[in-house]
Short mmCIF file of C-alpha atoms and ligand atoms in Angstrom, two decimals:
data_model
loop_
_atom_site.label_atom_id
_atom_site.label_comp_id
_atom_site.label_asym_id
_atom_site.label_seq_id
_atom_site.Cartn_x
_atom_site.Cartn_y
_atom_site.Cartn_z
CA MET A 1 -20.14 -6.59 10.13
CA ALA A 2 -18.20 -9.48 9.15
CA ILE A 3 -18.53 -13.28 10.17
CA TRP A 4 -15.69 -15.41 9.78
CA HIS A 5 -16.05 -19.11 9.46
CA ILE A 6 -12.97 -21.22 10.00
CA ASN A 7 -12.35 -25.11 9.96
CA GLY A 8 -9.22 -25.34 12.01
CA GLY A 9 -6.64 -28.21 12.13
CA LYS A 10 -5.35 -27.46 8.73
CA ARG A 11 -1.62 -27.21 8.13
CA LEU A 12 -0.75 -23.93 6.44
CA GLU A 13 1.95 -24.39 3.48
CA GLY A 14 3.27 -22.26 0.65
CA ALA A 15 4.36 -18.92 -0.41
CA CYS A 16 3.14 -15.53 0.18
CA PHE A 17 3.77 -11.84 -0.39
CA VAL A 18 2.92 -9.41 2.65
CA GLN A 19 0.55 -6.40 2.19
CA GLY A 20 1.82 -2.94 2.32
CA SER A 21 1.98 -1.58 6.00
CA LYS A 22 -0.83 0.19 7.59
CA ASN A 23 1.05 1.81 10.40
CA ALA A 24 3.37 3.23 7.49
CA VAL A 25 0.70 4.41 4.88
CA LEU A 26 -1.28 6.29 7.31
CA PRO A 27 0.90 8.71 8.53
CA ILE A 28 2.30 9.26 4.95
CA LEU A 29 -1.44 9.91 3.77
CA ALA A 30 -1.66 12.72 6.65
CA ALA A 31 1.49 13.99 5.53
CA SER A 32 0.76 14.24 1.62
CA ILE A 33 -0.96 17.53 2.41
CA VAL A 34 2.09 19.13 4.39
CA CYS A 35 2.62 20.90 0.90
CA PRO A 36 0.67 21.36 -2.42
CA THR A 37 1.92 18.74 -4.16
CA GLU A 38 0.60 15.43 -5.98
CA THR A 39 1.72 12.13 -4.54
CA ASP A 40 1.68 8.43 -6.15
CA LEU A 41 1.93 5.69 -3.44
CA LEU A 42 2.29 2.11 -4.48
CA ASN A 43 1.74 -0.86 -2.23
CA VAL A 44 -1.04 0.50 -0.37
CA PRO A 45 -2.85 -1.94 1.51
CA GLN A 46 -6.83 -1.87 0.58
CA LEU A 47 -8.23 -1.37 4.59
CA SER A 48 -10.85 0.27 5.94
CA ASP A 49 -8.40 2.74 7.73
CA VAL A 50 -6.96 3.78 4.52
CA GLU A 51 -10.58 4.36 3.29
CA ALA A 52 -11.15 6.47 6.41
CA SER A 53 -7.81 8.66 5.41
CA LEU A 54 -9.01 9.18 2.06
CA ALA A 55 -12.14 10.30 3.17
CA ILE A 56 -10.57 12.74 5.27
CA LEU A 57 -8.47 14.24 2.48
CA ARG A 58 -11.17 14.44 0.17
CA GLN A 59 -13.42 16.25 3.12
CA LEU A 60 -10.25 18.49 3.36
CA GLY A 61 -10.68 19.41 -0.73
CA CYS A 62 -7.94 17.29 -2.32
CA THR A 63 -8.45 14.59 -4.85
CA ALA A 64 -7.64 11.06 -3.11
CA GLN A 65 -8.28 8.10 -5.23
CA GLN A 66 -7.35 4.35 -4.70
CA GLN A 67 -7.31 1.81 -7.34
CA ASP A 68 -6.20 -1.45 -6.53
CA ASN A 69 -2.80 -1.14 -4.17
CA ASP A 70 -2.21 2.34 -5.78
CA VAL A 71 -3.03 5.54 -4.50
CA TYR A 72 -3.10 9.16 -6.11
CA ILE A 73 -3.55 12.40 -4.19
CA ASP A 74 -3.78 15.95 -5.19
CA SER A 75 -3.21 18.31 -2.19
CA ARG A 76 -2.80 21.43 -4.24
CA THR A 77 -6.67 21.93 -3.90
CA ILE A 78 -7.27 22.13 -0.26
CA THR A 79 -10.09 24.35 1.03
CA SER A 80 -10.77 22.97 4.53
CA ASN A 81 -8.78 22.65 7.74
CA GLU A 82 -11.71 21.01 9.75
CA ILE A 83 -12.30 17.58 10.34
CA PRO A 84 -15.63 16.44 11.44
CA GLN A 85 -16.08 14.35 14.47
CA SER A 86 -17.30 11.50 12.76
CA MET A 87 -14.26 11.15 10.59
CA MET A 88 -12.14 11.70 13.64
CA GLU A 89 -13.61 8.60 15.23
CA ARG A 90 -13.11 6.22 12.70
CA MET A 91 -9.21 5.78 13.76
CA ARG A 92 -6.63 6.69 16.05
CA SER A 93 -4.29 7.86 13.24
CA SER A 94 -6.65 10.64 12.46
CA VAL A 95 -4.70 12.79 14.96
CA LEU A 96 -1.72 12.93 12.21
CA PHE A 97 -3.89 15.31 10.52
CA MET A 98 -3.12 17.66 13.51
CA GLY A 99 0.45 18.48 12.71
CA ALA A 100 -0.22 18.15 8.74
CA LEU A 101 -2.73 20.71 8.44
CA LEU A 102 -0.82 22.96 11.21
CA ALA A 103 1.77 23.05 8.77
CA ARG A 104 -0.26 23.56 5.75
CA CYS A 105 -2.85 25.99 7.04
CA GLY A 106 -1.74 27.32 10.18
CA GLU A 107 -5.14 26.17 11.83
CA VAL A 108 -6.76 23.08 12.37
CA ARG A 109 -10.10 22.00 14.08
CA MET A 110 -10.80 18.75 15.06
CA THR A 111 -11.89 16.41 17.84
CA ALA A 112 -10.17 13.80 19.78
CA PRO A 113 -9.39 10.42 17.73
CA GLY A 114 -11.05 6.91 17.84
CA GLY A 115 -9.14 3.78 17.48
CA CYS A 116 -8.71 0.54 19.28
CA LYS A 117 -9.84 0.57 22.95
CA LEU A 118 -6.20 -0.81 24.59
CA GLY A 119 -6.84 1.35 27.51
CA VAL A 120 -6.56 5.34 28.17
CA ARG A 121 -4.98 6.70 24.85
CA PRO A 122 -4.42 10.64 25.40
CA ILE A 123 -2.80 12.87 22.82
CA ASP A 124 -1.15 14.98 25.48
CA MET A 125 2.22 14.47 23.72
CA HIS A 126 0.96 15.20 20.70
CA ILE A 127 -0.30 18.83 21.48
CA ASP A 128 2.64 19.49 23.50
CA ALA A 129 4.87 19.01 20.40
CA MET A 130 2.61 21.31 18.41
CA ARG A 131 2.83 23.80 21.52
CA ALA A 132 6.67 23.39 21.34
CA LEU A 133 6.72 24.67 17.90
CA GLY A 134 4.76 28.04 18.76
CA ALA A 135 1.20 26.80 18.32
CA SER A 136 -1.58 27.59 20.75
CA VAL A 137 -3.89 24.76 21.38
CA GLU A 138 -7.33 25.33 22.81
CA GLU A 139 -10.08 22.79 23.68
CA ARG A 140 -13.61 23.51 23.59
CA GLY A 141 -15.68 21.11 24.59
CA CYS A 142 -14.61 18.06 22.42
CA GLU A 143 -13.47 20.26 19.86
CA ILE A 144 -9.62 21.06 19.79
CA ILE A 145 -8.06 24.08 17.78
CA CYS A 146 -4.61 24.45 17.31
CA LYS A 147 -3.27 27.87 15.47
CA ALA A 148 0.15 29.36 14.82
CA ASP A 149 0.91 32.48 12.59
CA LYS A 150 4.16 30.70 11.90
CA LEU A 151 5.88 27.74 13.34
CA VAL A 152 9.34 27.94 14.99
CA GLY A 153 11.66 25.04 15.00
CA ASN A 154 12.70 24.01 18.81
CA ARG A 155 13.88 21.21 20.48
CA ILE A 156 10.83 18.57 21.50
CA ARG A 157 11.51 16.16 24.13
CA LEU A 158 9.21 12.83 24.11
CA PRO A 159 9.02 11.92 27.60
CA TYR A 160 7.94 8.37 25.82
CA PRO A 161 8.77 7.47 22.54
CA SER A 162 5.33 7.59 21.22
CA VAL A 163 4.97 6.54 17.47
CA GLY A 164 2.10 8.75 16.90
CA ALA A 165 3.44 11.77 18.67
CA THR A 166 6.78 11.32 16.74
CA GLU A 167 5.24 11.33 13.57
CA ASN A 168 3.11 14.44 14.00
CA ALA A 169 6.06 16.27 15.19
CA MET A 170 7.99 15.38 11.92
CA ILE A 171 5.17 16.47 10.08
CA ALA A 172 4.82 19.80 11.59
CA ALA A 173 8.19 20.34 11.69
CA CYS A 174 8.44 20.43 8.15
CA ALA A 175 6.74 23.74 8.00
CA ALA A 176 8.99 25.50 10.94
CA GLN A 177 11.43 28.10 10.53
CA GLY A 178 14.92 27.07 12.11
CA GLU A 179 15.83 23.68 13.19
CA THR A 180 13.83 21.26 15.11
CA VAL A 181 15.24 18.41 16.64
CA ILE A 182 12.81 15.69 18.38
CA SER A 183 14.64 13.91 21.21
CA GLY A 184 13.22 10.60 22.58
CA ALA A 185 11.62 9.75 19.52
CA ALA A 186 10.03 6.55 18.34
CA LYS A 187 12.21 4.29 16.68
CA GLU A 188 9.77 2.07 14.48
CA PRO A 189 10.66 1.29 10.98
CA GLU A 190 7.52 3.08 9.92
CA ILE A 191 8.92 6.18 11.02
CA GLU A 192 11.90 5.60 8.82
CA ASP A 193 9.28 5.13 5.80
CA LEU A 194 7.82 8.51 6.79
CA GLN A 195 10.99 10.03 6.80
CA GLU A 196 11.87 8.78 3.18
CA TYR A 197 8.53 10.43 2.01
CA LEU A 198 8.85 13.56 3.65
CA ARG A 199 12.45 13.96 2.19
CA LYS A 200 10.89 13.31 -1.14
CA ALA A 201 8.47 15.80 -0.44
CA GLY A 202 11.48 18.10 0.00
CA ALA A 203 12.07 17.92 3.89
CA TYR A 204 15.62 18.15 5.28
CA MET A 205 15.33 15.39 7.84
CA ASN A 206 17.56 12.56 9.20
CA GLY A 207 17.74 10.48 12.08
CA ALA A 208 14.61 8.41 11.81
CA GLY A 209 15.24 5.12 13.20
CA THR A 210 17.24 6.60 16.07
CA SER A 211 15.85 8.27 19.19
CA ALA A 212 16.90 11.92 17.86
CA ILE A 213 15.35 13.21 14.63
CA THR A 214 16.44 16.39 12.87
CA VAL A 215 14.53 18.65 10.90
CA SER A 216 16.20 21.72 9.32
CA GLY A 217 14.14 23.09 6.56
CA PHE A 218 11.73 22.13 3.31
CA SER A 219 11.90 22.84 -0.14
CA ALA A 220 8.58 21.58 -1.79
CA GLU A 221 8.57 19.17 -4.56
CA GLN A 222 5.74 19.14 -7.15
CA HIS A 223 5.35 15.51 -7.45
CA ILE A 224 6.27 12.57 -5.05
CA GLY A 225 6.37 8.76 -5.75
CA HIS A 226 6.73 6.28 -3.01
CA ARG A 227 6.48 2.69 -2.61
CA ILE A 228 5.02 1.81 1.17
CA MET A 229 6.88 -0.64 3.23
CA PRO A 230 5.69 -4.26 3.84
CA ASP A 231 3.66 -4.60 6.83
CA ARG A 232 5.68 -6.27 9.65
CA ILE A 233 2.62 -6.99 12.11
CA ALA A 234 0.44 -8.53 9.10
CA ALA A 235 3.91 -10.79 8.30
CA ALA A 236 3.81 -11.59 12.28
CA THR A 237 0.45 -12.66 12.03
CA LEU A 238 1.20 -15.03 9.04
CA LEU A 239 4.22 -16.64 10.74
CA CYS A 240 2.08 -17.23 14.17
CA ALA A 241 -0.75 -18.85 12.47
CA THR A 242 1.93 -21.22 10.50
CA ALA A 243 3.70 -21.85 14.23
CA ALA A 244 0.30 -22.51 15.45
CA THR A 245 -1.03 -24.63 12.66
CA GLY A 246 2.42 -27.07 12.20
CA GLY A 247 3.04 -25.15 8.74
CA ASP A 248 5.69 -24.48 6.29
CA VAL A 249 5.35 -20.96 4.77
CA GLU A 250 7.66 -18.52 3.21
CA LEU A 251 6.86 -14.75 3.32
CA ARG A 252 8.15 -13.01 0.42
CA GLY A 253 9.43 -9.06 0.20
CA VAL A 254 9.81 -8.73 3.95
CA ASP A 255 13.07 -7.35 6.07
CA PHE A 256 13.60 -10.14 8.46
CA ARG A 257 15.59 -7.43 10.82
CA GLN A 258 12.08 -6.24 11.72
CA PHE A 259 11.01 -9.48 13.19
CA TYR A 260 14.16 -10.02 15.53
CA ARG A 261 12.31 -10.23 18.81
CA LEU A 262 9.66 -12.60 17.25
CA GLN A 263 12.03 -14.83 15.68
CA HIS A 264 13.89 -15.04 19.02
CA PHE A 265 10.44 -16.38 20.32
CA LEU A 266 9.33 -18.29 17.74
CA LYS A 267 12.84 -20.20 17.42
CA GLN A 268 12.82 -20.88 20.90
CA SER A 269 9.29 -22.55 21.11
CA GLY A 270 10.93 -24.80 18.45
CA CYS A 271 9.98 -23.44 14.96
CA ASP A 272 12.81 -23.60 12.14
CA ILE A 273 13.24 -20.20 10.66
CA ILE A 274 14.99 -19.60 7.67
CA SER A 275 15.83 -16.01 6.77
CA SER A 276 17.37 -14.16 3.67
CA LYS A 277 17.49 -10.39 2.68
CA ARG A 278 14.01 -10.55 1.18
CA SER A 279 12.21 -13.57 2.35
CA LEU A 280 11.63 -15.20 5.49
CA ARG A 281 10.43 -19.25 6.07
CA LEU A 282 8.97 -20.69 9.15
CA VAL A 283 8.80 -24.45 9.48
CA SER A 284 6.71 -25.81 12.37
CA ASP A 285 5.67 -29.24 13.31
CA GLY A 286 3.06 -27.99 15.56
CA LYS A 287 4.64 -29.28 18.80
CA LEU A 288 5.46 -25.94 20.59
CA SER A 289 7.42 -25.27 23.87
CA ALA A 290 6.66 -22.06 26.26
CA VAL A 291 8.97 -19.33 26.08
CA GLY A 292 9.27 -18.10 29.39
CA ARG A 293 8.41 -14.42 29.51
CA VAL A 294 7.37 -11.67 26.81
CA SER A 295 7.52 -8.31 27.58
CA THR A 296 6.45 -5.41 25.21
CA GLY A 297 8.12 -2.36 24.47
CA PRO A 298 8.86 0.47 22.01
CA TYR A 299 11.06 -0.74 19.15
CA PRO A 300 13.24 -2.50 18.90
CA GLU A 301 11.67 -4.36 21.95
CA PHE A 302 9.01 -6.72 21.33
CA PRO A 303 5.83 -5.12 19.63
CA THR A 304 2.67 -4.60 21.66
CA ASP A 305 0.84 -5.24 18.23
CA MET A 306 2.17 -8.66 18.26
CA GLN A 307 1.32 -9.53 21.72
CA PRO A 308 -2.02 -11.06 20.95
CA LEU A 309 -0.73 -12.82 18.08
CA LEU A 310 1.93 -14.60 20.01
CA MET A 311 -0.28 -15.60 22.43
CA ALA A 312 -2.50 -16.90 20.10
CA ALA A 313 0.07 -19.17 18.78
CA LEU A 314 1.37 -20.46 22.13
CA LEU A 315 -1.76 -21.65 23.66
CA LYS A 316 -0.78 -25.41 22.94
CA ALA A 317 2.90 -24.79 23.98
CA SER A 318 3.81 -26.81 26.78
CA GLY A 319 4.69 -24.98 29.61
CA ARG A 320 3.96 -21.46 30.88
CA THR A 321 4.58 -18.51 29.20
CA GLU A 322 4.03 -14.98 30.80
CA PHE A 323 2.95 -11.89 28.52
CA ILE A 324 3.75 -8.65 30.35
CA GLU A 325 2.13 -5.70 28.40
CA ASN A 326 4.02 -2.36 28.96
CA VAL A 327 2.72 -0.14 26.22
CA PHE A 328 -0.97 0.05 26.89
CA ASP A 329 -2.63 -0.29 30.42
CA SER A 330 -5.48 -2.71 29.03
CA ARG A 331 -4.42 -4.71 26.01
CA PHE A 332 -5.59 -8.28 27.04
CA ALA A 333 -9.17 -8.08 26.14
CA HIS A 334 -8.55 -10.95 23.85
CA THR A 335 -7.75 -13.34 26.51
CA LYS A 336 -11.46 -14.06 27.82
CA GLU A 337 -12.22 -14.92 23.91
CA LEU A 338 -9.24 -17.04 23.58
CA ALA A 339 -10.21 -18.79 26.79
CA ARG A 340 -13.67 -20.07 24.92
CA PHE A 341 -11.59 -22.14 22.82
CA GLY A 342 -10.43 -24.22 25.91
CA ALA A 343 -7.12 -22.11 26.61
CA ASP A 344 -5.70 -21.72 30.09
CA ILE A 345 -4.99 -18.14 30.48
CA SER A 346 -5.07 -15.93 33.74
CA VAL A 347 -4.53 -12.25 33.84
CA GLU A 348 -3.57 -10.05 36.87
CA ARG A 349 -3.23 -6.59 35.61
CA ARG A 350 -0.64 -6.34 33.25
CA LYS A 351 0.55 -9.60 33.19
CA ALA A 352 -1.29 -12.70 31.51
CA SER A 353 -0.16 -16.16 32.07
CA VAL A 354 -0.71 -18.63 29.76
CA TRP A 355 -0.48 -22.57 29.97
CA GLY A 356 -0.37 -24.94 27.42
CA VAL A 357 -3.36 -26.75 26.82
CA ARG A 358 -3.52 -30.28 24.72
CA SER A 359 -6.03 -29.27 22.53
CA LEU A 360 -8.25 -26.21 21.58
CA SER A 361 -11.75 -26.75 20.27
CA GLY A 362 -13.89 -24.63 17.91
CA SER A 363 -15.85 -21.90 19.28
CA VAL A 364 -17.86 -19.07 18.66
CA VAL A 365 -15.76 -15.83 19.84
CA SER A 366 -15.74 -11.92 19.11
CA ALA A 367 -12.85 -9.87 17.60
CA THR A 368 -12.30 -7.36 20.20
CA ASP A 369 -10.06 -5.12 18.67
CA LEU A 370 -7.82 -5.06 15.52
CA ARG A 371 -4.85 -7.48 16.67
CA GLY A 372 -6.95 -9.29 19.28
CA GLY A 373 -9.20 -10.10 16.06
CA ALA A 374 -6.47 -11.60 14.48
CA ALA A 375 -5.44 -13.61 17.31
CA MET A 376 -8.88 -14.99 16.89
CA VAL A 377 -8.20 -16.38 13.70
CA ILE A 378 -4.69 -17.96 14.68
CA ALA A 379 -6.68 -19.74 17.39
CA ALA A 380 -9.41 -20.82 15.32
CA LEU A 381 -6.69 -22.34 12.56
CA ALA A 382 -5.24 -24.33 15.41
CA ALA A 383 -8.21 -25.43 16.89
CA GLU A 384 -10.18 -28.62 16.14
CA GLY A 385 -13.59 -28.15 14.43
CA GLY A 386 -15.67 -25.35 13.30
CA SER A 387 -15.26 -21.70 14.89
CA ILE A 388 -17.24 -18.44 14.11
CA ILE A 389 -15.66 -15.15 14.71
CA VAL A 390 -18.04 -12.28 15.06
CA ASP A 391 -16.20 -9.05 13.94
CA SER A 392 -17.77 -5.73 13.82
CA GLY A 393 -15.07 -4.31 11.35
CA HIS A 394 -11.91 -4.58 13.32
CA ILE A 395 -10.18 -7.05 11.21
CA ARG A 396 -10.60 -4.93 8.11
CA ARG A 397 -8.96 -2.05 9.63
CA GLY A 398 -5.47 -3.52 9.32
CA TYR A 399 -5.75 -6.74 7.01
CA GLU A 400 -6.03 -6.81 3.28
CA PHE A 401 -8.04 -10.09 2.32
CA LEU A 402 -6.62 -12.01 5.05
CA ASP A 403 -9.15 -14.72 4.16
CA HIS A 404 -7.87 -15.05 0.78
CA ARG A 405 -4.19 -15.01 1.80
CA LEU A 406 -5.04 -17.74 4.34
CA ARG A 407 -7.04 -19.91 2.03
CA ALA A 408 -4.16 -19.63 -0.68
CA LEU A 409 -2.03 -21.61 2.20
CA GLY A 410 -4.54 -24.43 2.78
CA ALA A 411 -6.65 -22.57 5.23
CA ASP A 412 -10.55 -23.86 5.47
CA ILE A 413 -11.62 -20.28 6.13
CA PHE A 414 -14.77 -17.99 4.60
CA MET A 415 -15.52 -14.61 5.37
CA GLU A 416 -19.26 -13.17 5.23
CA LEU A 417 -19.79 -9.85 5.09
C1 UD1 B 1 1.17 3.06 17.40
C2 UD1 B 1 0.67 2.16 16.09
C3 UD1 B 1 -0.03 0.94 16.95
C4 UD1 B 1 0.98 0.47 18.04
C5 UD1 B 1 1.44 1.92 19.08
C6 UD1 B 1 2.51 1.16 20.03
C7 UD1 B 1 0.02 3.28 14.29
C8 UD1 B 1 -0.98 3.66 13.30
N1 UD1 B 1 -0.46 2.64 15.45
O1 UD1 B 1 -0.16 3.65 17.86
O2 UD1 B 1 -0.58 -0.13 16.18
O3 UD1 B 1 0.15 -0.34 18.90
O4 UD1 B 1 2.08 2.61 17.96
O5 UD1 B 1 3.67 0.81 19.46
O6 UD1 B 1 1.30 3.50 13.67
N2 UD1 B 1 0.69 7.77 24.83
C9 UD1 B 1 0.27 9.09 25.55
N3 UD1 B 1 0.02 10.25 25.17
C10 UD1 B 1 0.34 10.55 23.85
C11 UD1 B 1 0.57 9.33 23.09
C12 UD1 B 1 0.87 8.34 23.55
O7 UD1 B 1 0.58 8.93 26.97
O8 UD1 B 1 0.00 11.59 23.50
C13 UD1 B 1 0.74 6.71 25.52
C14 UD1 B 1 -0.02 5.59 24.76
O9 UD1 B 1 -1.39 6.12 25.78
C15 UD1 B 1 0.49 4.59 25.20
C16 UD1 B 1 1.94 4.84 24.67
O10 UD1 B 1 2.16 6.09 24.52
O11 UD1 B 1 0.61 3.77 26.31
C17 UD1 B 1 2.47 4.14 23.18
O12 UD1 B 1 1.32 4.92 22.29
P1 UD1 B 1 2.19 5.33 20.89
O13 UD1 B 1 3.31 4.84 20.60
O14 UD1 B 1 1.59 6.85 20.88
O15 UD1 B 1 0.95 4.53 19.95
P2 UD1 B 1 0.29 4.92 18.72
O16 UD1 B 1 0.94 5.95 17.89
O17 UD1 B 1 -1.14 5.38 19.13
#
């Protein structure tokens, strides 16, 4: 349990580096067992989801160690293909070990994954992808057993560009004989990072970043070194906090092209954004305007993970902004908590309408999920007076030292564990 104490109304100012990407590192940690190899990863954020993945790797018999932002994995010593329910339930990304263990061991025993409660989160596309490669998948009570004597390349058509199902299919296809083409693939930048890692591991793979990814063989490397890309959602969190507090912050080491949609809305709301190849500076006077309509969708559309963040930034923006959530069927739990700061929000199924209010006042709120928790931090920074955020552990799943980073930028914030 973490308790966040925030005294709002302070302008954020300064420059900072952005942490390594959670959504990039988690699939890469699973992929590190695809062949017997040693992996060195740099720029790995210190997060509880990373700890959970390393614990799974150790449970499987690998060496998996993190020192600050470096991770070393030796997957030559793997001894097991089973992941206990308690480990599966710690996060959604545990499901990515399905493709990885199937590729490596030809069999995997696991249960359904956990993760943020954002509505129904099935894994049917993951299972169908394994079946397309020739695996049998059996569900016995809550246990899922996948087996394949050998995996055979095939055409995998994803009915929706699921990020996780695309990654699972890419990883499993590394062990398939013949060519695999994943069509309808997700195009998120983190998928390109996974492809880069798998290529270093020996995969003949291309197409990541487009809707068709081809895997046509594998020749295992003994040692892989890889630097994890910067986290675009963590960067978006800092940008939204700066916009909301009327600040001036430069983010170093980020690729501005990955924020195209967010930049568009923040500019429309009245912020100035100056971007170069490796940095992004946002200047806001805190007097924001509503931006009309924000609809979430698969990349390159506006990311669902940024929806709570932009909403929190626009609570005081003059006029009305409508948020349409198209990716998850229940991703507005944070709206009730935001209302405790005095925000004017009404929710109707997949639409949340936000009417800008003159001011927000400090409150006691809960972090409903990972990005919902970050939205509470942004709202509390923009509110007058003190706030307390009660968090059962969501924020630490995805943010590395968020309190330190914000304090360095001038926020009055303190987190008690
Ligand atoms: C990933 C991200 C998460 C982000 C999400 C959407 C990671 C670790 N997590 O999650 O931060 O919010 O993408 O951009 O990278 N679906 C099915 N069947 C499946 C799989 C998914 O119906 O087998 C549905 C989901 O319920 C959801 C939609 O597809 O409605 C998108 O899910 P998906 O892209 O798979 O999200 P995740 O990979 O879980």
